[in-house]
PDB file of C-alpha atoms and ligand atoms in Angstrom:
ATOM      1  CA  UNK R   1       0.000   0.000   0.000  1.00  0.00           C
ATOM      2  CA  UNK R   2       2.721   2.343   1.097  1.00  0.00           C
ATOM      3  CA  UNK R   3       5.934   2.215  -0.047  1.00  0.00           C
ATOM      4  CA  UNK R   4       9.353   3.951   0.650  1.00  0.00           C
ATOM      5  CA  UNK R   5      12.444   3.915  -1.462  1.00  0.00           C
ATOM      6  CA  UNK R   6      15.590   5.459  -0.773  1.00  0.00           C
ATOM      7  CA  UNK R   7      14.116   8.023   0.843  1.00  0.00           C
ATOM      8  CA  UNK R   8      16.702  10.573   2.227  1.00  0.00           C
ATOM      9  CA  UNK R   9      15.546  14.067   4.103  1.00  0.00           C
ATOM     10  CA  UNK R  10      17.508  16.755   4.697  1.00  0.00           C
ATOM     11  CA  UNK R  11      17.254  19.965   6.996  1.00  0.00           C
ATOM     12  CA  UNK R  12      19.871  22.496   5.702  1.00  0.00           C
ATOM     13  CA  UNK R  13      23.373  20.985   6.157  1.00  0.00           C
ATOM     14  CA  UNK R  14      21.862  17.732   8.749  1.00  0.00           C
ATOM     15  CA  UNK R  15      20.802  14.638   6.805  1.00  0.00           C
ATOM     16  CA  UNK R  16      17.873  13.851   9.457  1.00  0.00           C
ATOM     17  CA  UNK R  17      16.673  10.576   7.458  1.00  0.00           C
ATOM     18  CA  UNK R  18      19.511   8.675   5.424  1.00  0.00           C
ATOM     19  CA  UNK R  19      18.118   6.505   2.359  1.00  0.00           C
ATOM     20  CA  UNK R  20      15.097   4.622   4.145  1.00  0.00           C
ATOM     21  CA  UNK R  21      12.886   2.082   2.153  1.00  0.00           C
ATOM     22  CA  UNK R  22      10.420   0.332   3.810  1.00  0.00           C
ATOM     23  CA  UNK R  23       6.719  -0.715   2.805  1.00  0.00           C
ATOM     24  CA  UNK R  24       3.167  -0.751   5.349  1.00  0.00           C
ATOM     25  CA  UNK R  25       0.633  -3.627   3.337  1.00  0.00           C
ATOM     26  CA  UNK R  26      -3.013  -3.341   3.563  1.00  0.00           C
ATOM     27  CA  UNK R  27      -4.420  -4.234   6.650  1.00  0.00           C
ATOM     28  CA  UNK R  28      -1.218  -3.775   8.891  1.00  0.00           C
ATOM     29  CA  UNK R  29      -0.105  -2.083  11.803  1.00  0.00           C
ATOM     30  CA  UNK R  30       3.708  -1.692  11.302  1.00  0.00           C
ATOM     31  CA  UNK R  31       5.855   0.504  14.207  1.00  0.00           C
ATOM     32  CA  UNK R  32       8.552   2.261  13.550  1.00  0.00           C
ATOM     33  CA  UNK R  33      10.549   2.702  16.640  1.00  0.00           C
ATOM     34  CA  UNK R  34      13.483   4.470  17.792  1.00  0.00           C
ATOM     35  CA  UNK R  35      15.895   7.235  20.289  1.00  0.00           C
ATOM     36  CA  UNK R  36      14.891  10.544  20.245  1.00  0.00           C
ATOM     37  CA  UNK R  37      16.257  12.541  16.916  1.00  0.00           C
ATOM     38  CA  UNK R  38      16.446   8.965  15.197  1.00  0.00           C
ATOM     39  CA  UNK R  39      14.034  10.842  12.527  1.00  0.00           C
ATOM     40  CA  UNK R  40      10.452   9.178  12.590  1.00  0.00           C
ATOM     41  CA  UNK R  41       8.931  12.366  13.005  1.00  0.00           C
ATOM     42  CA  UNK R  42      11.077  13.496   9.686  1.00  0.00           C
ATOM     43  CA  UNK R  43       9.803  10.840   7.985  1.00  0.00           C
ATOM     44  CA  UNK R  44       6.070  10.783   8.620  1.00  0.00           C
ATOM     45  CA  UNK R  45       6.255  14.400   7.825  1.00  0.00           C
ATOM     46  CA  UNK R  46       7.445  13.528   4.266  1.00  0.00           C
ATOM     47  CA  UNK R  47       4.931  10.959   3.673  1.00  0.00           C
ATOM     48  CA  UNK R  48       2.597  13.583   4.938  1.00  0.00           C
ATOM     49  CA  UNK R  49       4.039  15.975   2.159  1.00  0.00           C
ATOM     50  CA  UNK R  50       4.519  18.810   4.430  1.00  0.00           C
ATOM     51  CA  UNK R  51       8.595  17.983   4.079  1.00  0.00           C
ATOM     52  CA  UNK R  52       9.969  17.315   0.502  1.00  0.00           C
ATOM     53  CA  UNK R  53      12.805  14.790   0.399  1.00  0.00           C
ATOM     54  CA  UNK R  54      15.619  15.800  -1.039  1.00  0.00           C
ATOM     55  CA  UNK R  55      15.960  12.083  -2.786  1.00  0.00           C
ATOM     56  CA  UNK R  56      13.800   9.190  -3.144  1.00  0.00           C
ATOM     57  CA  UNK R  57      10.213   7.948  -3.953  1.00  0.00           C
ATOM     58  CA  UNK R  58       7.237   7.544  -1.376  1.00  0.00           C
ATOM     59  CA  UNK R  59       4.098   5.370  -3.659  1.00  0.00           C
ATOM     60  CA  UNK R  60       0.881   5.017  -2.386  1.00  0.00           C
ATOM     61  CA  UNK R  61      -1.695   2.524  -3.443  1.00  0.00           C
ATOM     62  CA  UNK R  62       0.562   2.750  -6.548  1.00  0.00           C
ATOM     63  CA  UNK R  63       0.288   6.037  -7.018  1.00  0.00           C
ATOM     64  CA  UNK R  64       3.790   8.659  -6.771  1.00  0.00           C
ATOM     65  CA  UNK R  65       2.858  11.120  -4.331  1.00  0.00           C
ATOM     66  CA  UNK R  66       6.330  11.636  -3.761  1.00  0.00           C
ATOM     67  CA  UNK R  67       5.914  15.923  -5.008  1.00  0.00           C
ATOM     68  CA  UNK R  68       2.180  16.001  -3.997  1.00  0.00           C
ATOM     69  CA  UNK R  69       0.963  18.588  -1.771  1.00  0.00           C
ATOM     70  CA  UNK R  70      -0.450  17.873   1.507  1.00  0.00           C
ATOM     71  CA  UNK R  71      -4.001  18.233   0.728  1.00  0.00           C
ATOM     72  CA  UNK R  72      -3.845  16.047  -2.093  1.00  0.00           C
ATOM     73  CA  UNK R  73      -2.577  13.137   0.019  1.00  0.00           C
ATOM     74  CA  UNK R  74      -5.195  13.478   2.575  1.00  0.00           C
ATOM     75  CA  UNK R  75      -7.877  13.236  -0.572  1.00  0.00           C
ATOM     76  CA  UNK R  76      -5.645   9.960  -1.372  1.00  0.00           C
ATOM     77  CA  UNK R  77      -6.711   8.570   1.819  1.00  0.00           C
ATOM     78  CA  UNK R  78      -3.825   9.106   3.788  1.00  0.00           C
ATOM     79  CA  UNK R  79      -4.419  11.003   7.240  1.00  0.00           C
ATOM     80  CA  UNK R  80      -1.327  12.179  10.139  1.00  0.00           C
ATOM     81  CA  UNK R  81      -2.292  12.351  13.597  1.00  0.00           C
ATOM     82  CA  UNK R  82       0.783  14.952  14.123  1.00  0.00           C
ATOM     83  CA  UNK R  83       2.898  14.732  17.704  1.00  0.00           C
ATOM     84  CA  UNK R  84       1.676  16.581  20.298  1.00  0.00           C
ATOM     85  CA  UNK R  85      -2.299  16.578  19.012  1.00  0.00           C
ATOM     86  CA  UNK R  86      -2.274  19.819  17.879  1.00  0.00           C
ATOM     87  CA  UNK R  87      -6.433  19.700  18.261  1.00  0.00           C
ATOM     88  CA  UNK R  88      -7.937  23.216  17.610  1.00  0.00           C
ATOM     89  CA  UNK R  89      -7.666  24.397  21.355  1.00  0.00           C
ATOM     90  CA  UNK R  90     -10.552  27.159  21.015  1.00  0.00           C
ATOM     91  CA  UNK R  91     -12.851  24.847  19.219  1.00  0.00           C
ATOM     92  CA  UNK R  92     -15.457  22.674  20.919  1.00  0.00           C
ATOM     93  CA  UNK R  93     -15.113  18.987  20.258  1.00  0.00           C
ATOM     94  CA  UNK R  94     -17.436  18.929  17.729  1.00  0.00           C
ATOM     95  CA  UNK R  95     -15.816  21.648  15.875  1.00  0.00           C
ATOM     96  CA  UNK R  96     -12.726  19.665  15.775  1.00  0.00           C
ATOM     97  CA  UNK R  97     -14.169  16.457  14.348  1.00  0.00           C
ATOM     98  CA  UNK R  98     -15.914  18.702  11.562  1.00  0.00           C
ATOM     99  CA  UNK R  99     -12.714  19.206  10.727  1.00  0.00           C
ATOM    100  CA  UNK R 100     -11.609  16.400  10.313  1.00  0.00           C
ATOM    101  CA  UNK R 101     -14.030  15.714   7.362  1.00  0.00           C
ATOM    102  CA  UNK R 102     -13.401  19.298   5.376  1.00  0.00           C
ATOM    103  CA  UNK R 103     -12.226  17.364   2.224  1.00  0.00           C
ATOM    104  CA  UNK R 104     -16.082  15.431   2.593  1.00  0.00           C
ATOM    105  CA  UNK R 105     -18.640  16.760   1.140  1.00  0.00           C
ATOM    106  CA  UNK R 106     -21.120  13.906   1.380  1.00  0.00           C
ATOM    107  CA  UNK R 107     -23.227  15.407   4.790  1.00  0.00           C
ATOM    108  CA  UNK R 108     -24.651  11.845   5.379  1.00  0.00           C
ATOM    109  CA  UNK R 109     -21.735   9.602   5.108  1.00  0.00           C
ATOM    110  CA  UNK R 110     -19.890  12.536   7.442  1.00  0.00           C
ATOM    111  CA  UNK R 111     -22.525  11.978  10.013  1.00  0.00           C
ATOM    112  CA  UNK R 112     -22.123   8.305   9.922  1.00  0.00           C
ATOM    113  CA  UNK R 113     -18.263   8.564  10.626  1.00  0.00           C
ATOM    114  CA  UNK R 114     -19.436  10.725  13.474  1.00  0.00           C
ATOM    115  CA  UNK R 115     -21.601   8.742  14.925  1.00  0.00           C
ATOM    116  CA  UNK R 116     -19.054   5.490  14.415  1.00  0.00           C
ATOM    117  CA  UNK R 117     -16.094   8.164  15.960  1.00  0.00           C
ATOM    118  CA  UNK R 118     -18.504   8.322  18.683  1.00  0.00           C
ATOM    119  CA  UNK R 119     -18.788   4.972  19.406  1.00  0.00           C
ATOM    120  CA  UNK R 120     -15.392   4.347  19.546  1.00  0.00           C
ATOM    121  CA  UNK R 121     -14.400   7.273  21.952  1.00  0.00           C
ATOM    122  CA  UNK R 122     -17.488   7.961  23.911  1.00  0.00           C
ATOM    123  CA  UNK R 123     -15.760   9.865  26.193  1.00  0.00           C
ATOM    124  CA  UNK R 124     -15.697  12.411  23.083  1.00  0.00           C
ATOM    125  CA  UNK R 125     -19.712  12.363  22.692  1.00  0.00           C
ATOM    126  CA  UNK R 126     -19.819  13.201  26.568  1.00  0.00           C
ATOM    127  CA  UNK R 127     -17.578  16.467  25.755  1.00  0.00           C
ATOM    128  CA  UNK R 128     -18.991  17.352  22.558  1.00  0.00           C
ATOM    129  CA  UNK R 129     -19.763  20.546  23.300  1.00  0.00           C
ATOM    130  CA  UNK R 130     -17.030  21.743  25.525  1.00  0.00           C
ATOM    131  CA  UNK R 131     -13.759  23.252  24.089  1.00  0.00           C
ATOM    132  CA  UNK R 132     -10.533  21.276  23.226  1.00  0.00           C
ATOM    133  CA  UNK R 133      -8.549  23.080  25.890  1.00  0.00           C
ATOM    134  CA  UNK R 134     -10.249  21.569  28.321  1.00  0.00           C
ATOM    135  CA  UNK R 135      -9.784  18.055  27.467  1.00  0.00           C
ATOM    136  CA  UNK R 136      -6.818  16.085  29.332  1.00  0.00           C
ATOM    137  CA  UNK R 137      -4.178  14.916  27.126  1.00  0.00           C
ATOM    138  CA  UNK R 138      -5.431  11.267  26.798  1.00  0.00           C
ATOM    139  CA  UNK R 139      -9.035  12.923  25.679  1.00  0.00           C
ATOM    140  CA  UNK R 140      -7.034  15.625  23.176  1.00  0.00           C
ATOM    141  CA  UNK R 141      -5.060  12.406  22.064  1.00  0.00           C
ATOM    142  CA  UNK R 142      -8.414  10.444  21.346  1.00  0.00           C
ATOM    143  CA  UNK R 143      -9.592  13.811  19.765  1.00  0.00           C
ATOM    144  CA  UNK R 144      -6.962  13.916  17.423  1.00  0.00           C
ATOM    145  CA  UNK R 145      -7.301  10.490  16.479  1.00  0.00           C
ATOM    146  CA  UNK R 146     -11.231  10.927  15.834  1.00  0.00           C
ATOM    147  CA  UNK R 147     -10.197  14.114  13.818  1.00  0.00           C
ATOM    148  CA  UNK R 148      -8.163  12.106  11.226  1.00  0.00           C
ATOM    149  CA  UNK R 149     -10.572   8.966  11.016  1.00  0.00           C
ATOM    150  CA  UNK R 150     -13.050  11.719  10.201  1.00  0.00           C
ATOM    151  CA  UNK R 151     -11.407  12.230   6.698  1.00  0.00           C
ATOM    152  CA  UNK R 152     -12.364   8.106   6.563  1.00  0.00           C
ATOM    153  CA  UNK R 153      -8.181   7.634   5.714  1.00  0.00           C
ATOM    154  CA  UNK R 154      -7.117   4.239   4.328  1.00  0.00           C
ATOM    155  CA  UNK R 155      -3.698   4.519   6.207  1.00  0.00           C
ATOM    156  CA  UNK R 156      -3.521   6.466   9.360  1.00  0.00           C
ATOM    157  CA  UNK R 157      -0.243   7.706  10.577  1.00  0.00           C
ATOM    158  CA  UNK R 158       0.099   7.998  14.444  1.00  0.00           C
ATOM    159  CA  UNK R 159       3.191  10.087  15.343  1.00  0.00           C
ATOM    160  CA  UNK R 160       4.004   8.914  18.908  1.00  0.00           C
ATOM    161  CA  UNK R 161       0.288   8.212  20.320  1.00  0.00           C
ATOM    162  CA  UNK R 162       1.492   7.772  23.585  1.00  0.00           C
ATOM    163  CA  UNK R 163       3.626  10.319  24.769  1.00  0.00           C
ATOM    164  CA  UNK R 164       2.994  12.263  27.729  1.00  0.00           C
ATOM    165  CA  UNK R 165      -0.228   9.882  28.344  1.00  0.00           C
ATOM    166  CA  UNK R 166      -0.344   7.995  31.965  1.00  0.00           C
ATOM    167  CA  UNK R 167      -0.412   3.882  31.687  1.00  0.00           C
ATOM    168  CA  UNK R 168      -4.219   3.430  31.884  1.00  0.00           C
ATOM    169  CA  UNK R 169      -4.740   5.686  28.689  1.00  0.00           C
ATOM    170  CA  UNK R 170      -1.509   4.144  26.780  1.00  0.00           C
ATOM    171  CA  UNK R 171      -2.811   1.501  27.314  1.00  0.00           C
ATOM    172  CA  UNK R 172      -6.201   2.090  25.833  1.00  0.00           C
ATOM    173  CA  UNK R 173      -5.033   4.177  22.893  1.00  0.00           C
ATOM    174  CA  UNK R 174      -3.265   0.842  22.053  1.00  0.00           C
ATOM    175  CA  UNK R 175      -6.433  -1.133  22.134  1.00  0.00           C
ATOM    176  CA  UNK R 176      -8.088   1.714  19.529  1.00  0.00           C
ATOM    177  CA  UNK R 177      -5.441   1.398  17.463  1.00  0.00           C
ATOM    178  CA  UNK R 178      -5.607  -2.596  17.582  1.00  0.00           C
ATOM    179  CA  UNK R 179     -10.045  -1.604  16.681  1.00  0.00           C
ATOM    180  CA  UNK R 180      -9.092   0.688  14.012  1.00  0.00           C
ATOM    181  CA  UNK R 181      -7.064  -1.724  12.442  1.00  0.00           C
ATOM    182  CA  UNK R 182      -9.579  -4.495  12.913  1.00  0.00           C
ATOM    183  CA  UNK R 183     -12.338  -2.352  10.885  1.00  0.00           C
ATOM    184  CA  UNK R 184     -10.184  -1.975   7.934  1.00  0.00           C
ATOM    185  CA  UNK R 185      -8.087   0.926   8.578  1.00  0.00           C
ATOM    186  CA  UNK R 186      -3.955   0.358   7.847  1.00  0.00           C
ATOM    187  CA  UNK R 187      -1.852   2.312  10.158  1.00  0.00           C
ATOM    188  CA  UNK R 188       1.987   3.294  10.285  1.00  0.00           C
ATOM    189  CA  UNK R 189       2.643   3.937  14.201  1.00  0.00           C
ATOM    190  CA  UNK R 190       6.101   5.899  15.262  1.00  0.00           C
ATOM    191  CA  UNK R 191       6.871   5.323  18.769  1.00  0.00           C
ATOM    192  CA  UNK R 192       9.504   6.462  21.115  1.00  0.00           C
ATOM    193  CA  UNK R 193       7.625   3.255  23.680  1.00  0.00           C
ATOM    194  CA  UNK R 194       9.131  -0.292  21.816  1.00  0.00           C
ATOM    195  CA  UNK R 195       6.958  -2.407  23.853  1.00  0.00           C
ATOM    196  CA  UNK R 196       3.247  -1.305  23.483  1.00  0.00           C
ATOM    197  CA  UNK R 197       4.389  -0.573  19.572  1.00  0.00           C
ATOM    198  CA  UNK R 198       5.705  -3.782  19.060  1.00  0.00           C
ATOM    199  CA  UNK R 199       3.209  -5.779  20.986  1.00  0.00           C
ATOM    200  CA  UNK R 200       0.371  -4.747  18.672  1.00  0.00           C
ATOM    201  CA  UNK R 201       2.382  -4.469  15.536  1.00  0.00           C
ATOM    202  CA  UNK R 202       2.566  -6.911  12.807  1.00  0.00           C
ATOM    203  CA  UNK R 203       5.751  -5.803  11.624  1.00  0.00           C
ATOM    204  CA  UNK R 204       8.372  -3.371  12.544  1.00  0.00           C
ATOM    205  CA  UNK R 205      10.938  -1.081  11.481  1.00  0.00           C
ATOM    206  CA  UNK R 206      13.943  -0.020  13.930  1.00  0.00           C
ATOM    207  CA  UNK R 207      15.459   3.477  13.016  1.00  0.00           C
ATOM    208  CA  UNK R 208      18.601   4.955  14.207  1.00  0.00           C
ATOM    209  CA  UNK R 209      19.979   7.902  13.642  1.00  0.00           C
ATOM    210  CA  UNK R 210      17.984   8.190  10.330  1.00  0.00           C
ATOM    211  CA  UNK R 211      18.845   4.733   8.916  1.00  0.00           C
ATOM    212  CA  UNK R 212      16.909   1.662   9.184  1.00  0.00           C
ATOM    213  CA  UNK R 213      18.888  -0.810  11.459  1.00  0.00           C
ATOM    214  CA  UNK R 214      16.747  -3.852  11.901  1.00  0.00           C
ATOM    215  CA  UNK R 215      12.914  -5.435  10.993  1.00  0.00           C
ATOM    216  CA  UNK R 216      11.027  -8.040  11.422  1.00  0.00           C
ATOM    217  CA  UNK R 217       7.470  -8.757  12.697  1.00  0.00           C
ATOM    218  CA  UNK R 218       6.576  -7.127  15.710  1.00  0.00           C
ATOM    219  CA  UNK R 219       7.331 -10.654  18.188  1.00  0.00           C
ATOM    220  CA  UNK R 220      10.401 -10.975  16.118  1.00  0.00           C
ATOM    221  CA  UNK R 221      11.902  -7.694  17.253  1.00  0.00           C
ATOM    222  CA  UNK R 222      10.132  -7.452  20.422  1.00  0.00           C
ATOM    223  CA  UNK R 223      12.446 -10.473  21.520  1.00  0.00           C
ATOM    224  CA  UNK R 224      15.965  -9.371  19.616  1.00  0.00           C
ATOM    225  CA  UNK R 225      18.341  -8.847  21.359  1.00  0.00           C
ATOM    226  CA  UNK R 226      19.626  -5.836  20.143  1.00  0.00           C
ATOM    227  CA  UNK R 227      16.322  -4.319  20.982  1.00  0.00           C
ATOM    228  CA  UNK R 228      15.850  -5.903  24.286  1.00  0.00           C
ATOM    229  CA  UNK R 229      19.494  -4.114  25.441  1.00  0.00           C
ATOM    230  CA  UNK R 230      18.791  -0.307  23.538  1.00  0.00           C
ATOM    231  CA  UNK R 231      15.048  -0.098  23.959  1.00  0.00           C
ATOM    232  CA  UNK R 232      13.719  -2.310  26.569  1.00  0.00           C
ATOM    233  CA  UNK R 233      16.349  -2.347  29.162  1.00  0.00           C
ATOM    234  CA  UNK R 234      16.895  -6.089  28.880  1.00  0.00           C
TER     235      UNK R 234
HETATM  236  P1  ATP D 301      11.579  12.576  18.697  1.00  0.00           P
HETATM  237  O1  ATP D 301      11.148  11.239  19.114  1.00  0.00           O
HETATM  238  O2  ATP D 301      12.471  13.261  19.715  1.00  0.00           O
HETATM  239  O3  ATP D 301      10.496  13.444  18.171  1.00  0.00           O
HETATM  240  P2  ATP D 301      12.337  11.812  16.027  1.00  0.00           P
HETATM  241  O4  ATP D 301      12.857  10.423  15.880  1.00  0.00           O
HETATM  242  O5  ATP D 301      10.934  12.044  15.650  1.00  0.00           O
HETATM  243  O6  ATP D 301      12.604  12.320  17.478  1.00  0.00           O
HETATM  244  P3  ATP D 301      12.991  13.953  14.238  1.00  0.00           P
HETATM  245  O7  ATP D 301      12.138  14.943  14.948  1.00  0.00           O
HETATM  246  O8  ATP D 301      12.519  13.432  12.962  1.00  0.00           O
HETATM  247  O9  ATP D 301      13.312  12.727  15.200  1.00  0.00           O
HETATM  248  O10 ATP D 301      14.430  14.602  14.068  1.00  0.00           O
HETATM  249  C1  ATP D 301      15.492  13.979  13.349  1.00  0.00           C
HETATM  250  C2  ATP D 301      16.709  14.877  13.342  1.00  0.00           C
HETATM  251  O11 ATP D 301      16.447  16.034  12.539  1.00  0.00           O
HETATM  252  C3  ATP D 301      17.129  15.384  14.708  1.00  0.00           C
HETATM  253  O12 ATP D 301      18.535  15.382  14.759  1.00  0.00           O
HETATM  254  C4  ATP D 301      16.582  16.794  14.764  1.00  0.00           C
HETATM  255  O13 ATP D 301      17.366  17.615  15.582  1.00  0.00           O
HETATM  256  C5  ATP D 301      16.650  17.217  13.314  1.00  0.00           C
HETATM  257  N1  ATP D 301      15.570  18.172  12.988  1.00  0.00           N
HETATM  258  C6  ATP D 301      14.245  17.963  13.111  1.00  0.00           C
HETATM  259  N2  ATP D 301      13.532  19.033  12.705  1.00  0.00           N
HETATM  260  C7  ATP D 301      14.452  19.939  12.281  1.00  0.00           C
HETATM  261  C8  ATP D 301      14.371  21.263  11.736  1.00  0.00           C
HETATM  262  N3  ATP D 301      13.188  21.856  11.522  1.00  0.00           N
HETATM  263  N4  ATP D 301      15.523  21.897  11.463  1.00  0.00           N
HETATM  264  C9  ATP D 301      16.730  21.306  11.681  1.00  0.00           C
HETATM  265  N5  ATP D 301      16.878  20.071  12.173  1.00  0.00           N
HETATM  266  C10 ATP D 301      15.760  19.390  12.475  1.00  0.00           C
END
């Protein structure tokens, strides 16, 4: 569905993602994982065409979106939930998840999403009215998420879900991933925390210092030991 060749990303003089390829298939979850500054941000940022790689090719579905601007890759189905949730902070909840769904025109098939959004983060329906700022960070996370399902993407990239989030809601942002990818949605998960990424991911990509160092499926990596000794403190 997605893939990555030779993609290399540069920042001025710093090469901040050094000749990746890697592919997500349809119906995955695959984690990329790695230190802080190894580049995953970098590089869902390109996919998301707000960066331009300075050399490479990102496909999608088959399709080079490699020079395509942003907007056109979110009407290709591909959606970023960006680090840090960036929700709308002076918009209600509501507000936000409208959104989401700018690129949709069709009212009735945006009002289904929102009632299935709904479903899946009731919490959300509860606060529907109330602004953004208010929301704790585990809510603003599941905002964020419901924002980007809104535009009904086939692959959803998460850029680091969990961070800043106590256990309890890591552990159920996990679990809505593990739904969202059980009702057909493919997602590409960066994440600073190996173990929940791993656990739930199919297959997995280990970045360091912008270069892809290791992969395999997610129970593959999870018990490497390179991994075990620089990410899980084994
Ligand atoms: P983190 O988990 O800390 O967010 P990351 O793996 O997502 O890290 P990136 O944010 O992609 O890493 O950063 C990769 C490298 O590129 C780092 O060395 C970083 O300092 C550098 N970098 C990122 N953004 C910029 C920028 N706008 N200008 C210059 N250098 C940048």
């Amino acid at each position: 569905m997605l893939k990555i060749r030779d993609m290399s990303v540069h920042y001025g003089m710093i090469q901040a993602v050094k000749q990746v390829s890697f592919d997500v298939q349809e119906g995955e979850i695959v984690s990329l994982i790695g230190a802080n500054g190894a580049g995953k941000t970098t590089i869902l940022r390109t996919i998301s065409g707000l960066i331009r790689p300075t050399s490479g090719e990102i496909s999608f579905e088959n399709q080079d979106i490699t020079k395509m601007g942003a907007q056109k890759i979110v009407a290709a189905g591909l959606s970023q939930v960006p680090e840090g949730r960036h929700v709308f902070p002076g918009m209600t909840v509501l507000e936000n998840l409208e959104m989401g769904a700018y690129l949709q025109t069709d009212k009735a098939s945006n009002k289904q999403m929102m009632a299935t959004v709904f479903e899946r983060f009731p919490i959300l329906e509860e606060r529907k009215h109330q602004d953004a700022a208010t929301l704790s960070g585990g809510e603003q996370q599941m905002l964020a998420m419901g924002r980007a399902l809104m535009s009904r993407p086939k692959l959803l990239l998460l850029d680091e879900p969990s961070m800043g989030l106590a256990p309890i809601f890591i552990r159920e942002i996990f679990a809505i991933v593990q739904e969202i990818q059980k009702q057909g949605t493919t997602v590409l998960l960066i994440e600073q925390n190996a173990k929940m990424a791993l656990s739930i991911a199919d297959r997995g990509y280990v970045l360091e210092t912008g270069k892809i160092v290791l992969s395999g499926t997610g129970q593959e990596l999870l018990a490497s030991d390179e991994v075990q000794k620089a990410y899980l403190g084994g």
